[in-house]
mmCIF file of C-alpha atoms in Angstrom:
data_model
loop_
_atom_site.group_PDB
_atom_site.id
_atom_site.type_symbol
_atom_site.label_atom_id
_atom_site.label_comp_id
_atom_site.label_asym_id
_atom_site.label_seq_id
_atom_site.Cartn_x
_atom_site.Cartn_y
_atom_site.Cartn_z
ATOM 1 C CA MET Y 1 203.873 98.751 118.733
ATOM 2 C CA LYS Y 2 200.943 96.441 119.514
ATOM 3 C CA VAL Y 3 201.450 92.949 120.245
ATOM 4 C CA ALA Y 4 198.706 90.295 121.301
ATOM 5 C CA VAL Y 5 199.103 86.977 122.695
ATOM 6 C CA ILE Y 6 196.719 84.529 122.046
ATOM 7 C CA SER Y 7 195.931 80.702 121.637
ATOM 8 C CA GLY Y 8 193.203 78.604 120.467
ATOM 9 C CA LYS Y 9 192.081 77.243 123.895
ATOM 10 C CA GLY Y 10 192.225 78.244 127.660
ATOM 11 C CA GLY Y 11 194.980 77.093 129.950
ATOM 12 C CA SER Y 12 197.692 76.924 127.249
ATOM 13 C CA GLY Y 13 200.016 79.527 129.039
ATOM 14 C CA LYS Y 14 199.269 82.754 127.135
ATOM 15 C CA SER Y 15 198.914 84.768 130.477
ATOM 16 C CA SER Y 16 202.337 83.412 131.949
ATOM 17 C CA VAL Y 17 204.063 84.492 128.577
ATOM 18 C CA THR Y 18 202.307 87.963 128.849
ATOM 19 C CA ALA Y 19 203.083 88.461 132.275
ATOM 20 C CA ALA Y 20 206.999 87.535 131.834
ATOM 21 C CA TRP Y 21 207.356 89.920 128.770
ATOM 22 C CA LEU Y 22 205.386 92.647 130.898
ATOM 23 C CA SER Y 23 207.906 92.170 133.428
ATOM 24 C CA LEU Y 24 210.672 92.354 130.884
ATOM 25 C CA SER Y 25 209.381 95.534 129.386
ATOM 26 C CA ARG Y 26 209.515 99.408 130.401
ATOM 27 C CA HIS Y 27 206.670 101.982 130.074
ATOM 28 C CA VAL Y 28 203.970 99.587 128.482
ATOM 29 C CA VAL Y 29 200.240 99.725 128.712
ATOM 30 C CA ALA Y 30 198.797 95.954 128.892
ATOM 31 C CA VAL Y 31 195.318 94.995 128.344
ATOM 32 C CA ASP Y 32 193.909 91.794 129.742
ATOM 33 C CA CYS Y 33 191.261 90.913 126.816
ATOM 34 C CA ASP Y 34 189.697 88.080 128.998
ATOM 35 C CA VAL Y 35 186.943 89.997 130.229
ATOM 36 C CA ASP Y 36 185.138 86.776 131.895
ATOM 37 C CA ALA Y 37 188.033 85.759 133.982
ATOM 38 C CA SER Y 38 191.172 88.380 134.092
ATOM 39 C CA ASN Y 39 194.475 86.951 135.308
ATOM 40 C CA LEU Y 40 197.061 89.930 134.932
ATOM 41 C CA PRO Y 41 195.218 91.807 137.709
ATOM 42 C CA LEU Y 42 195.637 88.749 140.106
ATOM 43 C CA LEU Y 43 199.222 88.469 139.301
ATOM 44 C CA PHE Y 44 200.410 91.953 139.512
ATOM 45 C CA SER Y 45 199.687 94.398 142.728
ATOM 46 C CA HIS Y 46 197.852 97.260 141.161
ATOM 47 C CA GLU Y 47 196.085 100.590 142.224
ATOM 48 C CA VAL Y 48 193.030 101.416 140.213
ATOM 49 C CA ILE Y 49 193.193 105.056 139.005
ATOM 50 C CA ALA Y 50 189.986 105.037 136.732
ATOM 51 C CA HIS Y 51 187.007 102.987 135.994
ATOM 52 C CA GLU Y 52 184.060 103.301 133.771
ATOM 53 C CA GLY Y 53 180.857 101.403 133.506
ATOM 54 C CA PHE Y 54 179.945 99.530 130.264
ATOM 55 C CA VAL Y 55 176.635 98.650 128.809
ATOM 56 C CA SER Y 56 176.946 94.888 128.192
ATOM 57 C CA GLY Y 57 173.146 93.839 128.133
ATOM 58 C CA GLU Y 58 169.667 94.965 128.731
ATOM 59 C CA ASP Y 59 167.347 94.263 131.794
ATOM 60 C CA ILE Y 60 163.569 93.778 131.399
ATOM 61 C CA TYR Y 61 161.338 96.428 133.240
ATOM 62 C CA VAL Y 62 157.950 95.743 134.314
ATOM 63 C CA ASP Y 63 155.562 98.859 134.510
ATOM 64 C CA THR Y 64 153.208 97.547 137.209
ATOM 65 C CA LYS Y 65 150.901 100.584 136.487
ATOM 66 C CA ARG Y 66 150.195 99.248 133.073
ATOM 67 C CA CYS Y 67 150.599 95.511 133.689
ATOM 68 C CA ILE Y 68 147.265 93.685 134.231
ATOM 69 C CA GLY Y 69 148.794 90.109 135.364
ATOM 70 C CA CYS Y 70 147.639 88.459 132.407
ATOM 71 C CA GLY Y 71 150.867 86.028 131.989
ATOM 72 C CA ILE Y 72 151.028 86.115 128.318
ATOM 73 C CA CYS Y 73 154.711 87.131 128.426
ATOM 74 C CA VAL Y 74 155.579 84.480 130.983
ATOM 75 C CA GLU Y 75 153.942 81.648 128.715
ATOM 76 C CA THR Y 76 155.751 83.207 125.687
ATOM 77 C CA CYS Y 77 159.307 83.366 126.877
ATOM 78 C CA ALA Y 78 161.115 80.646 125.579
ATOM 79 C CA PHE Y 79 163.952 81.269 128.069
ATOM 80 C CA GLN Y 80 161.729 81.159 131.243
ATOM 81 C CA ALA Y 81 163.122 84.939 131.950
ATOM 82 C CA LEU Y 82 159.933 85.867 133.560
ATOM 83 C CA GLU Y 83 157.719 84.110 136.271
ATOM 84 C CA ILE Y 84 154.664 85.078 137.978
ATOM 85 C CA GLY Y 85 155.564 86.708 141.438
ATOM 86 C CA THR Y 86 153.586 86.934 144.834
ATOM 87 C CA GLU Y 87 151.573 90.086 143.478
ATOM 88 C CA VAL Y 88 150.422 88.798 140.332
ATOM 89 C CA PHE Y 89 152.899 90.918 138.208
ATOM 90 C CA PRO Y 90 155.701 89.118 136.231
ATOM 91 C CA VAL Y 91 159.155 89.069 137.939
ATOM 92 C CA PRO Y 92 162.251 89.007 135.648
ATOM 93 C CA ARG Y 93 164.870 86.750 135.877
ATOM 94 C CA ASP Y 94 167.696 88.748 134.597
ATOM 95 C CA PHE Y 95 170.299 85.660 134.057
ATOM 96 C CA LEU Y 96 167.917 83.903 131.690
ATOM 97 C CA CYS Y 97 166.992 86.886 129.464
ATOM 98 C CA GLU Y 98 168.482 86.850 126.015
ATOM 99 C CA GLY Y 99 167.132 90.276 125.208
ATOM 100 C CA CYS Y 100 165.054 88.936 122.189
ATOM 101 C CA GLY Y 101 161.934 91.542 123.024
ATOM 102 C CA CYS Y 102 159.552 88.534 122.390
ATOM 103 C CA CYS Y 103 157.745 89.629 125.417
ATOM 104 C CA LEU Y 104 157.563 93.184 124.258
ATOM 105 C CA ARG Y 105 155.685 92.070 121.424
ATOM 106 C CA VAL Y 106 153.100 90.162 122.962
ATOM 107 C CA CYS Y 107 152.170 92.404 126.026
ATOM 108 C CA PRO Y 108 148.663 93.762 125.257
ATOM 109 C CA GLN Y 109 149.267 96.636 127.728
ATOM 110 C CA HIS Y 110 152.742 97.469 126.586
ATOM 111 C CA ALA Y 111 153.825 97.156 130.198
ATOM 112 C CA LEU Y 112 157.306 95.653 129.124
ATOM 113 C CA SER Y 113 160.612 97.372 128.292
ATOM 114 C CA LEU Y 114 164.131 96.537 127.654
ATOM 115 C CA VAL Y 115 166.523 99.018 129.713
ATOM 116 C CA ALA Y 116 170.276 99.430 129.029
ATOM 117 C CA GLU Y 117 172.246 99.324 132.134
ATOM 118 C CA ALA Y 118 175.895 99.886 132.575
ATOM 119 C CA ARG Y 119 176.429 96.547 134.681
ATOM 120 C CA SER Y 120 180.011 95.765 133.468
ATOM 121 C CA GLN Y 121 183.303 97.565 134.509
ATOM 122 C CA ILE Y 122 186.257 98.743 132.754
ATOM 123 C CA TYR Y 123 189.190 99.451 135.058
ATOM 124 C CA THR Y 124 192.597 101.516 134.414
ATOM 125 C CA ALA Y 125 195.463 100.845 136.954
ATOM 126 C CA ARG Y 126 198.701 101.447 137.953
ATOM 127 C CA LEU Y 127 201.231 98.494 138.432
ATOM 128 C CA LEU Y 128 202.807 99.256 141.752
ATOM 129 C CA ARG Y 129 206.131 97.588 141.188
ATOM 130 C CA SER Y 130 206.778 99.264 137.566
ATOM 131 C CA ASP Y 131 205.598 102.218 135.509
ATOM 132 C CA HIS Y 132 203.147 99.992 133.557
ATOM 133 C CA HIS Y 133 199.563 100.714 133.212
ATOM 134 C CA LEU Y 134 197.096 97.758 133.042
ATOM 135 C CA VAL Y 135 193.542 98.005 131.257
ATOM 136 C CA TYR Y 136 190.997 95.152 132.105
ATOM 137 C CA GLY Y 137 187.255 94.600 132.480
ATOM 138 C CA HIS Y 138 184.711 92.580 134.531
ATOM 139 C CA LEU Y 139 181.747 91.240 132.411
ATOM 140 C CA LYS Y 140 178.882 90.697 134.341
ATOM 141 C CA PRO Y 141 178.066 86.996 134.617
ATOM 142 C CA GLY Y 142 175.372 85.874 131.936
ATOM 143 C CA ASP Y 143 176.088 89.145 129.563
ATOM 144 C CA ASP Y 144 177.295 89.376 126.204
ATOM 145 C CA ASN Y 145 178.913 91.851 123.912
ATOM 146 C CA SER Y 146 182.528 90.998 125.221
ATOM 147 C CA GLY Y 147 183.936 91.767 121.754
ATOM 148 C CA LYS Y 148 182.470 95.312 122.008
ATOM 149 C CA MET Y 149 183.888 95.602 125.555
ATOM 150 C CA ILE Y 150 187.210 94.784 124.466
ATOM 151 C CA ALA Y 151 186.803 97.384 121.617
ATOM 152 C CA ARG Y 152 186.234 99.755 124.148
ATOM 153 C CA MET Y 153 188.927 98.605 126.580
ATOM 154 C CA ARG Y 154 191.365 99.189 123.656
ATOM 155 C CA GLU Y 155 190.303 102.611 123.109
ATOM 156 C CA VAL Y 156 190.954 103.368 126.692
ATOM 157 C CA ALA Y 157 194.458 101.755 126.321
ATOM 158 C CA ASP Y 158 195.334 104.065 123.329
ATOM 159 C CA ALA Y 159 194.406 107.135 125.120
ATOM 160 C CA GLU Y 160 196.415 105.848 128.118
ATOM 161 C CA MET Y 161 199.383 105.386 125.799
ATOM 162 C CA VAL Y 162 199.227 108.863 124.758
ATOM 163 C CA ALA Y 163 198.861 110.110 128.214
ATOM 164 C CA ILE Y 164 201.781 108.394 129.725
ATOM 165 C CA GLY Y 165 203.972 108.393 126.491
ATOM 166 C CA ALA Y 166 204.133 104.673 126.159
ATOM 167 C CA ASP Y 167 205.217 103.231 122.786
ATOM 168 C CA LEU Y 168 204.150 99.420 123.528
ATOM 169 C CA GLN Y 169 200.767 97.903 123.992
ATOM 170 C CA LEU Y 170 200.587 94.267 124.894
ATOM 171 C CA LEU Y 171 197.523 92.501 125.040
ATOM 172 C CA ASP Y 172 196.805 89.121 126.819
ATOM 173 C CA GLY Y 173 194.048 87.559 124.630
ATOM 174 C CA PRO Y 174 191.031 85.660 125.556
ATOM 175 C CA PRO Y 175 190.744 81.962 124.929
ATOM 176 C CA GLY Y 176 189.497 80.495 121.669
ATOM 177 C CA ILE Y 177 188.835 81.879 118.215
ATOM 178 C CA GLY Y 178 185.402 83.762 118.682
ATOM 179 C CA CYS Y 179 184.442 87.520 118.737
ATOM 180 C CA PRO Y 180 186.676 88.576 121.683
ATOM 181 C CA VAL Y 181 189.687 87.060 119.865
ATOM 182 C CA LEU Y 182 188.726 89.124 116.788
ATOM 183 C CA SER Y 183 188.234 92.112 118.598
ATOM 184 C CA THR Y 184 191.613 91.657 120.015
ATOM 185 C CA LEU Y 185 193.515 90.792 116.840
ATOM 186 C CA THR Y 186 192.206 94.191 115.058
ATOM 187 C CA GLY Y 187 195.149 96.324 114.191
ATOM 188 C CA MET Y 188 197.909 94.103 115.832
ATOM 189 C CA ASP Y 189 201.355 94.506 114.561
ATOM 190 C CA ARG Y 190 202.440 91.104 115.856
ATOM 191 C CA VAL Y 191 200.580 88.217 117.152
ATOM 192 C CA VAL Y 192 202.086 85.526 119.028
ATOM 193 C CA LEU Y 193 200.309 82.031 119.154
ATOM 194 C CA VAL Y 194 200.711 80.076 122.570
ATOM 195 C CA CYS Y 195 200.272 76.424 122.270
ATOM 196 C CA GLU Y 196 201.273 73.187 124.260
ATOM 197 C CA PRO Y 197 201.910 69.695 122.583
ATOM 198 C CA THR Y 198 198.590 67.852 123.096
ATOM 199 C CA LEU Y 199 196.326 66.821 120.277
ATOM 200 C CA SER Y 200 193.740 69.427 121.338
ATOM 201 C CA GLY Y 201 196.463 71.923 121.768
ATOM 202 C CA PHE Y 202 197.666 71.420 118.315
ATOM 203 C CA ALA Y 203 194.226 71.267 116.769
ATOM 204 C CA ASP Y 204 193.735 74.677 118.498
ATOM 205 C CA LEU Y 205 196.869 76.191 117.069
ATOM 206 C CA GLN Y 206 195.881 75.384 113.513
ATOM 207 C CA ARG Y 207 192.556 77.125 114.190
ATOM 208 C CA ALA Y 208 194.034 79.920 115.805
ATOM 209 C CA TYR Y 209 196.552 80.337 113.186
ATOM 210 C CA ARG Y 210 193.953 80.585 110.214
ATOM 211 C CA VAL Y 211 192.083 83.453 112.236
ATOM 212 C CA ALA Y 212 195.108 85.434 113.151
ATOM 213 C CA ALA Y 213 197.112 85.129 109.699
ATOM 214 C CA SER Y 214 193.773 87.035 108.490
ATOM 215 C CA PHE Y 215 194.447 90.108 110.735
ATOM 216 C CA CYS Y 216 198.491 90.196 110.890
ATOM 217 C CA LYS Y 217 201.366 88.797 108.843
ATOM 218 C CA ALA Y 218 204.028 88.813 111.547
ATOM 219 C CA LEU Y 219 203.070 85.688 113.794
ATOM 220 C CA PHE Y 220 205.017 83.988 116.128
ATOM 221 C CA VAL Y 221 204.533 80.648 117.967
ATOM 222 C CA VAL Y 222 205.552 79.789 121.841
ATOM 223 C CA ILE Y 223 205.444 76.026 122.536
ATOM 224 C CA ASN Y 224 204.486 75.633 126.247
ATOM 225 C CA LYS Y 225 205.344 72.333 128.182
ATOM 226 C CA CYS Y 226 207.222 71.369 124.990
ATOM 227 C CA ASP Y 227 208.615 68.310 126.897
ATOM 228 C CA ILE Y 228 205.361 66.438 127.976
ATOM 229 C CA ASN Y 229 204.966 64.830 124.320
ATOM 230 C CA SER Y 230 207.789 64.642 121.931
ATOM 231 C CA ASP Y 231 205.680 63.380 119.170
ATOM 232 C CA ASN Y 232 203.213 66.317 119.335
ATOM 233 C CA ALA Y 233 205.698 68.715 119.783
ATOM 234 C CA GLN Y 234 207.669 67.690 116.625
ATOM 235 C CA GLN Y 235 204.078 67.710 114.827
ATOM 236 C CA ILE Y 236 203.929 71.496 115.734
ATOM 237 C CA ARG Y 237 207.398 72.397 114.695
ATOM 238 C CA ASP Y 238 206.669 70.738 111.465
ATOM 239 C CA PHE Y 239 203.541 72.577 111.067
ATOM 240 C CA CYS Y 240 205.169 75.756 111.814
ATOM 241 C CA ALA Y 241 207.922 75.120 109.346
ATOM 242 C CA THR Y 242 205.395 74.551 106.677
ATOM 243 C CA TYR Y 243 203.444 77.835 107.358
ATOM 244 C CA HIS Y 244 206.745 79.761 107.926
ATOM 245 C CA LEU Y 245 205.757 80.460 111.425
ATOM 246 C CA PRO Y 246 209.205 81.414 113.649
ATOM 247 C CA VAL Y 247 209.125 79.161 117.061
ATOM 248 C CA VAL Y 248 210.622 81.730 119.206
ATOM 249 C CA ALA Y 249 210.548 79.788 122.407
ATOM 250 C CA GLU Y 250 209.927 76.209 123.644
ATOM 251 C CA LEU Y 251 209.209 76.247 127.389
ATOM 252 C CA PRO Y 252 209.969 73.192 129.726
ATOM 253 C CA PHE Y 253 207.320 71.965 132.008
ATOM 254 C CA ASP Y 254 208.367 73.667 135.312
ATOM 255 C CA ARG Y 255 206.828 73.841 138.549
ATOM 256 C CA LYS Y 256 208.565 76.971 139.270
ATOM 257 C CA MET Y 257 205.945 78.361 136.634
ATOM 258 C CA VAL Y 258 203.284 77.436 139.160
ATOM 259 C CA GLU Y 259 205.087 78.565 141.991
ATOM 260 C CA ALA Y 260 205.531 82.051 140.285
ATOM 261 C CA GLN Y 261 201.807 82.285 140.094
ATOM 262 C CA LEU Y 262 201.004 81.314 143.480
ATOM 263 C CA ASN Y 263 203.138 84.222 144.700
ATOM 264 C CA CYS Y 264 201.498 86.584 142.090
ATOM 265 C CA CYS Y 265 204.499 87.431 139.903
ATOM 266 C CA SER Y 266 206.013 86.234 136.731
ATOM 267 C CA LEU Y 267 208.404 83.622 135.914
ATOM 268 C CA VAL Y 268 211.255 85.883 135.064
ATOM 269 C CA ASP Y 269 210.926 87.582 138.514
ATOM 270 C CA TYR Y 270 210.267 84.726 140.713
ATOM 271 C CA ALA Y 271 213.032 82.268 139.084
ATOM 272 C CA PRO Y 272 215.210 84.483 136.491
ATOM 273 C CA GLN Y 273 217.787 81.689 136.424
ATOM 274 C CA SER Y 274 215.375 78.852 135.278
ATOM 275 C CA ASP Y 275 215.400 77.546 131.770
ATOM 276 C CA GLY Y 276 211.823 79.065 131.141
ATOM 277 C CA ALA Y 277 212.946 82.478 132.119
ATOM 278 C CA GLU Y 278 215.628 82.232 129.950
ATOM 279 C CA ALA Y 279 213.831 80.990 126.930
ATOM 280 C CA LEU Y 280 211.327 83.876 127.687
ATOM 281 C CA ARG Y 281 214.036 86.415 127.628
ATOM 282 C CA LYS Y 282 215.230 85.076 124.125
ATOM 283 C CA ALA Y 283 211.826 84.929 122.754
ATOM 284 C CA TYR Y 284 211.106 88.662 123.898
ATOM 285 C CA ALA Y 285 214.222 89.843 122.208
ATOM 286 C CA LEU Y 286 213.034 88.057 118.984
ATOM 287 C CA VAL Y 287 209.295 89.376 119.039
ATOM 288 C CA PHE Y 288 209.902 92.930 119.999
ATOM 289 C CA GLN Y 289 213.057 93.719 118.176
#
C-alpha cells in the first residue's frame, strides 16, 4: 500500500503527521518528497546506506579555445547569466541560468554548450531506532526538475520495498499543488490532506482536494490546530461533509508538538499520552486499516 500526506501549503503540519504515523508503523519505506527542504531526515536519526546523483539541470560551458570574447552572448542573455571576466572570456553565473540555450544560438564561434551534471543527490537511509528505510533528496538550490527527481526517488523506494520486504510506502509530500505534488500523488492508494483552520489554510485545502481527487478516490482529512479558530474549523468540517471526505483527526494546538520537533522525534514518541498523540493513533487505525 502507498499513502501520501499532502497539503496545499507549507507549515500545515503534514511532516509532523507523517512522522507520527511512521513511528506507529512497522517495516515501512518512507519517502520525503520535499526535495527543496527535507524534514524527515532531521527528525529521525539515520544511517545513509546508498546515494546516487541526479541530473537536475545544465551548466554553461565556455570553450576558451573557440571563444573570441565578442560579448554577444553576454548582451543577449535575458537572465544576466553570463558576464565578461578578467580574461575577456564570458564567465557563467550558474544560479541565474535558466538553460534556455539562447547564448548557444547567437555565438558566432559555437564556443558555448550546455553540459548536464548530477548536481543533486538522492539518499537511501536506514532509521536507527526502527526497521524503517527512508528515501530523501537534496535538490541543488536554483535547479528545477523536482518532479522528475521525486519520480526517481519513488523508483528507488519501490526497489527498496522489494529488497526489505516492506508492504507500506509512506510519502511526506511537498507543499503546494505544483509539479512535485503531482509526481507524489501518482499511483497512490490513499491520500491524506492536512489543513489548518485559517482562511488561507481552508482555501489551500480546497485546491489540494481538487488536485488529489483526480489521482485517488480514497481521501482523508486531518485538521491540525483545530482549536485556534472555531468558525474556520467548522467551515472545513462542512466542506468535508459536502464532498464526503472523512475527517480522521482533529489535532489541538499543543506545545508538545513543537517540543517533539526540537527533540528530533515524533509526537507519539515524545508525548504518547497527549491528546494529539491519541488522535493520531485513532487516525492511523482509520487510514491504514
